[in-house]
Coordinates of C-alpha atoms and ligand atoms in Angstrom, one line a residue:
X1119 CA 11.1 -30.9 146.9
X1120 CA 14.5 -31.2 146.6
X1121 CA 16.8 -28.4 148.2
X1122 CA 18.3 -27.3 145.2
X1123 CA 15.2 -26.5 143.3
X1124 CA 13.5 -24.7 147.0
X1125 CA 12.0 -21.0 146.4
X1126 CA 15.1 -19.4 147.3
X1127 CA 17.0 -20.6 145.0
X1128 CA 14.9 -20.5 142.3
X1129 CA 15.5 -16.8 140.8
X1130 CA 14.9 -15.5 137.5
X1131 CA 18.1 -15.5 135.5
X1132 CA 18.4 -13.6 132.3
X1133 CA 20.4 -15.7 129.8
X1134 CA 23.5 -14.1 127.8
X1135 CA 23.6 -13.5 124.2
X1136 CA 26.0 -16.4 123.5
X1137 CA 23.3 -18.7 125.8
X1138 CA 20.7 -18.1 124.1
X1139 CA 21.6 -18.5 120.4
X1140 CA 22.6 -21.9 121.9
X1141 CA 19.5 -22.4 122.1
X1142 CA 17.8 -21.6 119.2
X1143 CA 20.4 -23.6 117.8
X1144 CA 20.2 -26.6 119.8
X1145 CA 16.6 -26.5 121.0
X1146 CA 14.3 -24.2 118.6
X1147 CA 15.2 -24.6 115.3
X1148 CA 14.9 -28.4 115.7
X1149 CA 11.9 -28.2 117.0
X1150 CA 10.8 -26.0 114.3
X1151 CA 12.1 -27.8 111.7
X1152 CA 10.1 -31.3 113.0
X1153 CA 7.0 -29.7 112.6
X1154 CA 5.2 -28.8 115.8
X1155 CA 1.8 -28.3 114.4
X1156 CA 2.2 -31.7 111.7
X1157 CA 5.4 -33.6 111.5
X1158 CA 7.9 -32.7 108.3
X1159 CA 9.3 -36.9 107.9
X1160 CA 12.0 -36.0 106.4
X1161 CA 13.2 -33.3 109.3
X1162 CA 11.9 -36.0 111.8
X1163 CA 14.5 -38.5 110.3
X1164 CA 17.2 -36.0 110.6
X1165 CA 16.2 -35.5 114.1
X1166 CA 16.5 -39.0 115.4
X1167 CA 19.7 -39.3 113.0
X1168 CA 21.0 -36.6 115.2
X1169 CA 19.2 -37.3 118.3
X1170 CA 18.7 -33.3 118.2
X1171 CA 16.1 -34.0 121.7
X1172 CA 19.5 -34.7 123.7
X1173 CA 21.5 -32.2 122.5
X1174 CA 18.1 -29.9 123.7
X1175 CA 18.5 -31.5 127.2
X1176 CA 22.2 -31.3 127.5
X1177 CA 22.2 -27.5 126.8
X1178 CA 19.4 -26.9 129.6
X1179 CA 21.6 -29.2 131.8
X1180 CA 24.5 -27.0 131.9
X1181 CA 22.4 -24.0 132.2
X1182 CA 20.8 -24.9 135.3
X1183 CA 24.0 -25.9 136.9
X1184 CA 25.9 -22.5 136.1
X1185 CA 22.8 -20.9 136.9
X1186 CA 20.4 -22.5 139.0
X1187 CA 17.0 -23.7 138.4
X1188 CA 15.5 -21.1 138.2
X1189 CA 13.6 -20.2 135.1
X1190 CA 16.1 -18.5 132.1
X1191 CA 14.7 -15.2 130.5
X1192 CA 15.4 -15.2 127.2
X1193 CA 14.9 -12.5 124.4
X1194 CA 14.4 -13.9 120.7
X1195 CA 13.5 -11.1 118.0
X1196 CA 12.2 -9.2 120.9
X1197 CA 10.1 -11.5 122.2
X1198 CA 10.7 -12.2 126.3
X1199 CA 10.3 -15.7 127.1
X1200 CA 10.5 -17.9 130.5
X1201 CA 12.5 -21.2 130.1
X1202 CA 11.0 -23.4 132.4
X1203 CA 14.1 -25.6 134.4
X1204 CA 12.6 -26.9 137.8
X1205 CA 9.2 -29.3 138.3
X1206 CA 8.3 -26.9 141.1
X1207 CA 8.2 -23.7 138.2
X1208 CA 6.0 -26.1 135.7
X1209 CA 3.4 -27.0 138.4
X1210 CA 2.9 -23.4 139.0
X1211 CA 2.8 -22.1 135.6
X1212 CA 0.6 -25.1 134.5
X1213 CA -1.8 -25.0 138.0
X1214 CA -2.1 -21.1 137.4
X1215 CA -3.3 -21.4 133.8
X1216 CA -6.4 -19.4 133.5
X1217 CA -5.4 -17.0 136.5
X1218 CA -1.8 -15.3 135.9
X1219 CA -1.0 -17.8 132.7
X1220 CA -3.1 -18.4 129.5
X1221 CA -3.0 -21.8 127.4
X1222 CA -3.7 -19.2 124.2
X1223 CA 0.4 -18.1 123.7
X1224 CA 0.6 -15.6 120.6
X1225 CA 2.8 -17.9 118.8
X1226 CA 0.4 -21.4 119.7
X1227 CA -2.7 -19.1 118.5
X1228 CA -1.0 -18.4 115.5
X1229 CA 0.3 -21.7 114.6
X1230 CA -3.2 -23.0 115.4
X1231 CA -5.9 -20.7 113.9
X1232 CA -5.2 -21.9 110.7
X1233 CA -7.4 -24.5 110.9
X1234 CA -9.4 -24.4 114.8
X1235 CA -9.5 -20.6 115.7
X1236 CA -12.2 -20.8 118.6
X1237 CA -11.0 -23.8 119.5
X1238 CA -10.9 -23.7 123.7
X1239 CA -6.8 -24.4 123.7
X1240 CA -6.2 -20.6 122.0
X1241 CA -9.4 -19.3 123.2
X1242 CA -9.0 -16.5 126.2
X1243 CA -11.3 -14.5 128.8
X1244 CA -14.7 -15.4 129.2
X1245 CA -15.2 -17.2 126.2
X1246 CA -13.1 -20.3 127.3
X1247 CA -14.9 -21.6 130.7
X1248 CA -17.8 -22.9 128.7
X1249 CA -16.5 -23.6 125.7
X1250 CA -14.1 -26.0 128.2
X1251 CA -17.1 -27.1 129.9
X1252 CA -18.5 -28.3 126.4
X1253 CA -15.2 -30.0 125.5
X1254 CA -15.6 -32.0 129.2
X1255 CA -19.2 -33.0 128.6
X1256 CA -19.0 -34.2 124.9
X1257 CA -16.0 -35.8 125.7
X1258 CA -16.9 -37.2 129.4
X1259 CA -14.0 -36.0 130.8
X1260 CA -12.6 -37.5 133.2
X1261 CA -14.3 -40.6 132.9
X1262 CA -12.2 -43.4 131.8
X1263 CA -14.3 -45.0 129.6
X1264 CA -16.9 -42.1 126.9
X1265 CA -20.4 -42.9 126.6
X1266 CA -19.9 -44.6 123.1
X1267 CA -16.3 -46.7 124.5
X1268 CA -18.3 -49.6 122.4
X1269 CA -19.0 -48.2 119.6
X1270 CA -15.2 -46.7 119.3
X1271 CA -13.8 -50.4 120.2
X1272 CA -15.6 -51.8 117.1
X1273 CA -14.6 -49.1 114.7
X1274 CA -10.8 -50.0 116.6
X1275 CA -10.9 -53.4 116.2
X1276 CA -12.6 -53.4 112.3
X1277 CA -9.8 -51.1 111.5
X1278 CA -6.9 -53.7 113.4
X1279 CA -7.7 -56.8 111.4
X1280 CA -6.5 -56.2 108.5
X1281 CA -3.4 -55.2 110.0
X1282 CA -3.1 -58.5 111.4
X1283 CA -2.9 -60.2 108.1
X1284 CA 0.3 -58.6 107.0
X1285 CA 3.6 -60.3 108.7
X1286 CA 5.2 -57.3 108.2
X1287 CA 4.3 -53.8 109.7
X1288 CA 5.4 -50.1 108.9
X1289 CA 4.2 -46.5 109.8
X1290 CA 2.3 -46.0 106.4
X1291 CA 0.0 -49.4 107.0
X1292 CA -0.3 -48.6 110.8
X1293 CA -0.8 -44.6 109.9
X1294 CA -4.0 -45.0 107.5
X1295 CA -5.8 -47.3 109.5
X1296 CA -5.5 -45.2 112.5
X1297 CA -6.5 -42.4 110.2
X1298 CA -9.8 -44.2 109.5
X1299 CA -10.3 -45.1 113.2
X1300 CA -10.0 -41.5 114.3
X1301 CA -12.7 -40.4 111.6
X1302 CA -15.0 -43.0 112.8
X1303 CA -14.5 -41.7 116.5
X1304 CA -14.3 -38.1 115.6
X1305 CA -17.3 -37.5 112.7
X1306 CA -18.9 -41.4 113.1
X1307 CA -18.8 -44.5 110.8
X1308 CA -19.7 -42.8 107.3
X1309 CA -16.5 -40.4 107.5
X1310 CA -14.5 -43.8 107.3
X1311 CA -13.3 -43.4 103.9
X1312 CA -13.7 -39.0 103.9
X1313 CA -9.8 -38.6 102.9
X1314 CA -10.8 -35.4 101.8
X1315 CA -11.3 -34.2 105.2
X1316 CA -8.0 -35.4 106.6
X1317 CA -6.3 -34.0 103.7
X1318 CA -8.1 -30.5 104.2
X1319 CA -6.6 -31.0 108.0
X1320 CA -3.5 -31.4 107.1
X1321 CA -3.2 -28.8 104.6
X1322 CA -3.8 -26.3 107.1
X1323 CA -1.7 -27.7 109.9
X1324 CA 1.0 -27.8 107.2
X1325 CA 0.6 -23.9 106.9
X1326 CA 0.8 -23.8 110.7
X1327 CA 4.1 -25.5 111.3
X1328 CA 4.5 -21.7 109.9
X1329 CA 3.3 -20.0 112.5
X1330 CA 2.2 -16.3 111.3
X1331 CA 4.2 -16.4 108.3
X1332 CA 2.0 -18.3 106.3
X1333 CA -1.0 -16.5 104.9
X1334 CA -4.4 -17.7 106.2
X1335 CA -6.4 -20.2 103.3
X1336 CA -9.9 -19.1 104.0
X1337 CA -11.3 -21.2 101.6
X1338 CA -9.6 -24.6 102.6
X1339 CA -10.7 -24.0 106.0
X1340 CA -14.2 -23.1 105.4
X1341 CA -14.1 -26.4 102.9
X1342 CA -12.7 -28.0 106.2
X1343 CA -15.7 -26.7 108.1
X1344 CA -18.7 -27.2 106.0
X1345 CA -17.4 -30.7 106.1
X1346 CA -17.5 -31.2 109.6
X1347 CA -20.5 -29.5 109.8
X1348 CA -22.2 -32.4 107.5
X1349 CA -21.3 -35.0 109.3
X1350 CA -23.0 -33.4 112.4
X1351 CA -26.4 -32.8 110.3
X1352 CA -26.8 -35.9 109.4
X1353 CA -30.1 -37.4 110.4
X1354 CA -28.4 -39.9 112.5
X1355 CA -24.4 -38.4 113.5
X1356 CA -22.3 -41.5 115.2
X1357 CA -19.0 -41.2 116.6
X1358 CA -18.5 -38.0 119.5
X1359 CA -20.6 -36.1 116.6
X1360 CA -23.4 -38.0 118.6
X1361 CA -22.0 -36.5 121.6
X1362 CA -22.0 -33.1 120.5
X1363 CA -25.2 -32.9 119.4
X1364 CA -26.9 -33.8 123.0
X1365 CA -24.2 -31.1 124.2
X1366 CA -25.4 -27.8 125.4
X1367 CA -23.9 -25.3 124.1
X1368 CA -24.1 -21.7 124.7
X1369 CA -24.1 -19.2 122.1
X1370 CA -20.3 -19.0 121.8
X1371 CA -19.1 -22.3 122.2
X1372 CA -18.5 -22.9 118.1
X1373 CA -18.8 -26.6 118.7
X1374 CA -17.3 -27.6 114.9
X1375 CA -14.2 -25.4 115.9
X1376 CA -14.1 -27.6 118.9
X1377 CA -14.5 -30.6 116.8
X1378 CA -11.5 -29.6 114.5
X1379 CA -9.4 -29.7 117.5
X1380 CA -10.0 -33.4 118.5
X1381 CA -9.5 -34.5 115.2
X1382 CA -5.9 -32.5 115.1
X1383 CA -5.2 -33.6 118.4
X1384 CA -5.8 -37.4 117.5
X1385 CA -3.4 -37.2 114.7
X1386 CA -0.6 -37.4 117.8
X1387 CA -1.9 -40.7 118.9
X1388 CA -0.6 -42.8 116.5
X1389 CA 3.0 -41.7 117.2
X1390 CA 2.5 -42.7 120.8
X1391 CA 0.8 -46.2 119.8
X1392 CA 3.4 -46.8 117.3
X1393 CA 6.1 -46.4 119.3
X1394 CA 4.2 -48.4 122.6
X1395 CA 4.4 -51.3 119.9
X1396 CA 7.8 -50.6 119.2
X1397 CA 8.9 -50.1 122.7
X1398 CA 7.1 -53.5 123.4
X1399 CA 8.7 -55.4 120.8
X1400 CA 11.7 -55.0 122.1
X1401 CA 10.7 -55.7 125.3
X1402 CA 9.0 -59.1 125.1
X1403 CA 8.1 -59.9 128.9
X1404 CA 6.1 -56.2 129.2
X1405 CA 4.6 -57.6 126.0
X1406 CA 3.6 -61.0 127.4
X1407 CA 2.3 -58.8 130.4
X1408 CA 0.3 -56.6 128.0
X1409 CA -1.6 -58.9 126.2
X1410 CA -3.4 -60.1 129.4
X1411 CA -3.5 -56.7 131.7
X1412 CA -5.3 -53.8 129.9
X1413 CA -3.9 -51.0 132.4
X1414 CA -0.3 -51.9 132.2
X1415 CA -1.3 -51.6 128.4
X1416 CA -2.4 -48.5 128.7
X1417 CA 0.5 -47.4 130.9
X1418 CA 2.8 -48.7 128.1
X1419 CA 1.1 -46.2 126.0
X1420 CA 1.5 -43.3 128.8
X1421 CA 5.3 -44.3 128.7
X1422 CA 5.5 -43.8 125.2
X1423 CA 4.3 -40.5 125.3
X1424 CA 6.7 -40.1 128.6
X1425 CA 9.6 -40.9 126.4
X1426 CA 8.6 -39.4 123.4
X1427 CA 6.1 -36.6 124.2
X1428 CA 4.2 -35.5 120.9
X1429 CA 3.9 -32.0 122.5
X1430 CA 7.1 -31.0 121.9
X1431 CA 6.8 -28.3 124.1
X1432 CA 3.8 -26.9 126.3
X1433 CA 3.4 -23.0 126.1
X1434 CA 1.8 -20.1 128.1
X1435 CA 1.6 -16.2 128.0
X1436 CA 1.7 -14.2 131.1
X1437 CA -1.7 -12.3 131.6
X1438 CA -0.6 -10.3 134.4
X1439 CA 2.3 -9.1 135.9
X1440 CA 4.1 -12.3 137.6
X1441 CA 6.5 -11.9 140.5
X1442 CA 9.4 -14.6 141.0
X1443 CA 11.6 -15.4 143.9
X1444 CA 14.6 -12.7 144.3
X1445 CA 12.0 -10.1 143.9
X1446 CA 12.1 -10.1 140.2
X1447 CA 8.5 -9.4 138.2
X1448 CA 8.0 -9.7 134.7
X1449 CA 5.2 -7.6 132.8
X1450 CA 1.9 -9.3 130.9
X1451 CA 2.8 -10.6 127.9
X1452 CA 5.9 -12.7 128.8
X1453 CA 6.1 -16.4 126.6
X1454 CA 6.9 -19.4 128.7
X1455 CA 8.6 -22.4 127.9
X1456 CA 7.9 -25.8 128.9
X1457 CA 10.4 -28.3 127.0
X1458 CA 8.7 -31.4 127.2
X1459 CA 11.9 -33.7 126.9
X1460 CA 13.8 -32.0 129.2
X1461 CA 11.4 -33.0 132.2
X1462 CA 10.3 -36.1 131.0
X1463 CA 13.9 -37.4 130.9
X1464 CA 15.3 -35.4 134.0
X1465 CA 17.5 -38.1 135.4
X1466 CA 17.8 -35.8 139.0
X1467 CA 14.5 -36.2 139.4
X1468 CA 13.4 -39.4 137.8
X1469 CA 16.2 -42.7 137.9
X1470 CA 13.9 -44.1 135.1
X1471 CA 14.7 -41.1 133.2
X1472 CA 16.2 -42.9 129.6
X1473 CA 13.9 -46.4 130.3
X1474 CA 10.8 -47.9 129.5
X1475 CA 9.4 -48.1 133.0
X1476 CA 5.4 -48.3 132.5
X1477 CA 4.6 -49.2 136.5
X1478 CA 5.9 -45.8 136.8
X1479 CA 2.3 -45.1 135.4
X1480 CA 0.6 -47.7 138.0
X1481 CA 2.6 -46.9 141.3
X1482 CA 1.7 -43.1 141.8
X1483 CA 5.6 -42.1 141.0
X1484 CA 4.4 -40.3 137.5
X1485 CA 0.8 -39.1 138.2
X1486 CA 2.4 -37.2 141.0
X1487 CA 5.4 -35.5 139.6
X1488 CA 4.1 -32.0 137.7
X1489 CA 7.4 -31.9 135.4
X1490 CA 5.7 -35.6 133.6
X1491 CA 3.0 -33.7 131.6
X1492 CA 2.5 -35.9 127.9
X1493 CA -1.1 -34.5 128.0
X1494 CA -0.3 -31.5 129.9
X1495 CA -1.5 -30.5 133.7
X1496 CA -3.8 -28.4 135.6
X1497 CA -7.1 -26.5 134.2
X1498 CA -5.7 -27.1 130.4
X1499 CA -5.2 -30.4 130.8
X1500 CA -5.9 -33.1 127.9
X1501 CA -9.6 -33.8 128.1
X1502 CA -9.1 -36.2 125.5
X1503 CA -6.6 -37.5 127.3
X1504 CA -8.8 -41.1 128.1
X1505 CA -10.4 -41.1 124.8
X1506 CA -6.6 -41.7 123.4
X1507 CA -5.6 -44.3 125.9
X1508 CA -8.5 -45.9 125.3
X1509 CA -8.7 -45.9 121.6
X1510 CA -4.4 -46.9 121.2
X1511 CA -4.6 -49.0 123.4
X1512 CA -7.5 -51.1 122.2
X1513 CA -5.9 -50.9 119.0
X1514 CA -2.3 -52.3 120.6
X1515 CA -4.7 -54.9 122.4
X1516 CA -5.5 -56.2 118.9
X1517 CA -2.1 -56.3 117.3
X1518 CA -0.4 -58.1 120.5
X1519 CA -2.5 -60.5 119.2
X1520 CA 1.1 -61.6 116.8
X1521 CA 4.2 -61.5 118.7
X1522 CA 6.0 -58.7 116.6
X1523 CA 10.2 -58.1 116.5
X1524 CA 11.9 -54.7 115.5
X1525 CA 12.8 -55.3 111.8
X1526 CA 14.3 -51.7 111.6
X1527 CA 17.7 -50.4 113.4
X1528 CA 15.6 -48.5 116.1
X1529 CA 17.2 -49.3 119.7
X1530 CA 13.8 -49.7 121.7
X1531 CA 15.1 -52.8 123.4
X1532 CA 16.7 -52.3 127.4
X1533 CA 20.6 -52.7 128.3
X1534 CA 21.1 -49.6 126.9
X1535 CA 19.5 -45.6 127.6
X1536 CA 16.9 -45.2 124.9
X1537 CA 17.6 -42.4 122.3
X1538 CA 16.1 -39.2 123.1
X1539 CA 14.3 -38.5 119.8
X1540 CA 12.8 -41.1 117.9
X1541 CA 11.8 -41.5 114.0
X1542 CA 8.2 -43.2 114.0
X1543 CA 8.0 -43.3 110.5
X1544 CA 10.6 -45.6 109.6
X1545 CA 9.7 -48.2 112.7
X1546 CA 8.9 -51.8 111.1
X1547 CA 8.1 -54.5 112.3
X1548 CA 7.9 -58.2 111.8
X1549 CA 6.2 -60.9 113.3
X1550 CA 7.9 -63.9 114.6
X1551 CA 4.7 -66.1 115.1
X1552 CA 3.5 -68.5 112.5
X1553 CA 0.1 -67.1 111.1
X1554 CA -2.9 -69.1 112.3
X1555 CA -0.9 -68.7 115.9
X1556 CA -2.8 -65.7 117.4
X1557 CA -1.5 -64.9 121.3
X1558 CA -5.1 -64.6 123.3
X1559 CA -6.7 -61.2 123.0
X1560 CA -5.1 -58.7 125.4
X1561 CA -8.0 -57.5 128.4
X1562 CA -11.4 -58.3 127.7
X1563 CA -11.6 -54.9 129.3
X1564 CA -10.2 -53.0 126.6
Ligands
LIG2785 C1 -1.5 -38.4 121.6 C2 -2.6 -37.6 121.2 C3 -2.6 -35.9 122.8 C4 -2.1 -36.0 123.2 C5 -0.3 -36.1 123.8 C6 -3.0 -34.8 123.7 C7 -2.2 -33.7 124.5 C8 -2.4 -32.3 124.9 C9 -1.8 -31.5 125.6 C10 -0.4 -31.6 125.6 C11 -3.1 -30.5 125.5 C12 -2.2 -29.3 126.6 C13 -1.6 -28.4 125.3 C14 -1.3 -27.0 126.4 O1 -1.4 -27.4 127.8 O2 -0.5 -26.1 126.5 C15 -3.5 -30.9 125.3 C16 -5.4 -29.9 124.8 C17 -6.5 -30.1 124.4 N1 -6.7 -31.7 124.1 FE1 -5.2 -33.2 124.1 N2 -4.3 -34.4 123.6 C18 -4.4 -35.9 122.4 C19 -5.3 -35.7 122.1 C20 -6.5 -35.3 121.9 C21 -7.6 -36.1 121.8 C22 -8.2 -37.1 121.0 C23 -8.1 -34.6 121.9 C24 -10.0 -35.1 121.9 C25 -10.8 -35.7 121.4 C26 -8.5 -33.7 123.0 C27 -8.3 -32.7 123.4 C28 -7.8 -31.6 123.9 C29 -8.4 -30.6 123.9 C30 -10.2 -30.1 123.7 C31 -7.5 -29.3 124.6 C32 -8.0 -28.4 124.9 C33 -7.9 -28.5 126.7 C34 -8.0 -26.5 127.1 O3 -7.4 -25.8 126.6 O4 -8.5 -26.4 128.5 N3 -6.6 -34.3 122.8 N4 -3.7 -31.9 124.4

C-alpha cells in the first residue's frame, strides 16, 4: 500500500458544486452517451475521437491531487454517491459486496430489469446466495475449462473458418460470427441462426441504456423469455442450456433469467477480443508468441479488457450505515462508483498503465491489484470469466493463422501511449500473408 493511500489519508471529502458539474460533463455524460448496456456506435466513435476516457481520468487525478485519495462524496439530482479514488477503497467495496455493499445498485437494477429481472447481479437478500450458487455450478466457475468446452471449441472453429477466407476483417463480420458463437454456447447449436433472439435482447438493452426513464416492454421481454425457454425444453438441449438442465435449481432461482444475463454479458466479449486482435496486429512479436502459447493469448484478451474495460463502471449501493476514515458515517443507500478506466490506467500504481503488457497477467502483477477488475472482484466476481477467455482465445488462435495488419487509423502499436478510449466499430484489419500460407495453429491446448 503506498503511503499516500494509507487509511489515515483516505478521509471522505464532499465535492464542491463546480467539481460535481465537471464530473457530470467530463465523466458521467460521455459514459452514459456511449451506452453502458449496449454501445451506441456513433457515440463510441465520437468518444474515441475525443478520447473522453482520458478527460475523465485527468479530472479524477486532479480531484485526487486536491483532496487526497479518499472517496469523494458527490450529490447528483439528490442522489448521494461516493466516487472511489484509491485501490484500497476499491478493495474494501468490492470485497464487502454481499455484506455492507450490494451489487444490485439502484441504477444498475433499473437498467438490467428491462431484460433480465431476477438475474443474480441485481438480486438482493436471501435469494442471492442460491442464485449465485446456481450460476457457479452451471458455469463451472472457477474451473479454467467448462465441462462442455470441447463442444464450444467446435462451435468457435466452425464460425472462425469463414472469417479466414477474406483478406480483410471488419467489426461487422467479426461481430456477426461471434454472435453465432454466443448463441451456440448459451442456447446450443440449434440457436445458431436465431437472429430474432439476439434482436429481442438488443432492443431491450437499448431500453436499458435509458435506465428508469424508458418504459418496460413486457411483450418483448416475454417473447425473449419464451424463446429462451424453448431451447431449454428441447429433448436434447445443447450449450449451457444443457448445463442448466443438469443443475439443481432451488424454487426461487429462475434459471431462464440467469441465462439472460449470460446471453447479455457475452456481448462484451467480441469487443475485447477484436481489440485484442488489433493490439496483436500492432505488436507482431506478441502475436508470434500468442500463436504458440495459449496462456499468453488469454493474457492478451485480459489485457485488452484492462486497457478498454467493457464494464465502464462498477456500481454498488451501501446496504447499511458505513464508517470511513476520519469518522464519517454514510447512510445505507449511498451509491458507490468505481470508474474502471481510471483504476486500470493509473500510472501512479501501474508503470505499464498505457501500454500493452500481457505479461502482467502471467506474473501476478495484475491479479494482485484490486484496482484492475475487468471481471470485477470479490463475491460478485464474474463467474463467466473463464468461458469468455476460453471462447475469445480459441477464436483468436484460429484467426492468428493469418498475419493481420491494421488498416484503419487506430494507434494500437508500441511507441506511443495507447489511447484511453477505443472505437472497435471502425477497426479494420488486412491479412499481410498470402492466402494458402496459414501460420501454425496456436496452442493446441486451446
Ligand atoms: C467480456 C465479457 C464479460 C465481462 C467483461 C464481464 C464482466 C463482469 C463484471 C464486471 C461483473 C460484475 C459486475 C459488478 O461487480 O457489478 C460480472 C458479473 C457477472 N457475470 Fe460477467 N462478464 C462477461 C461475460 C460473462 C458471461 C459470458 C457470463 C456467463 C456465461 C457472465 C456471467 C456473469 C454473472 C452471472 C455475473 C453476476 C455475478 C454476481 O452477481 O454474483 N459474464 N461480469
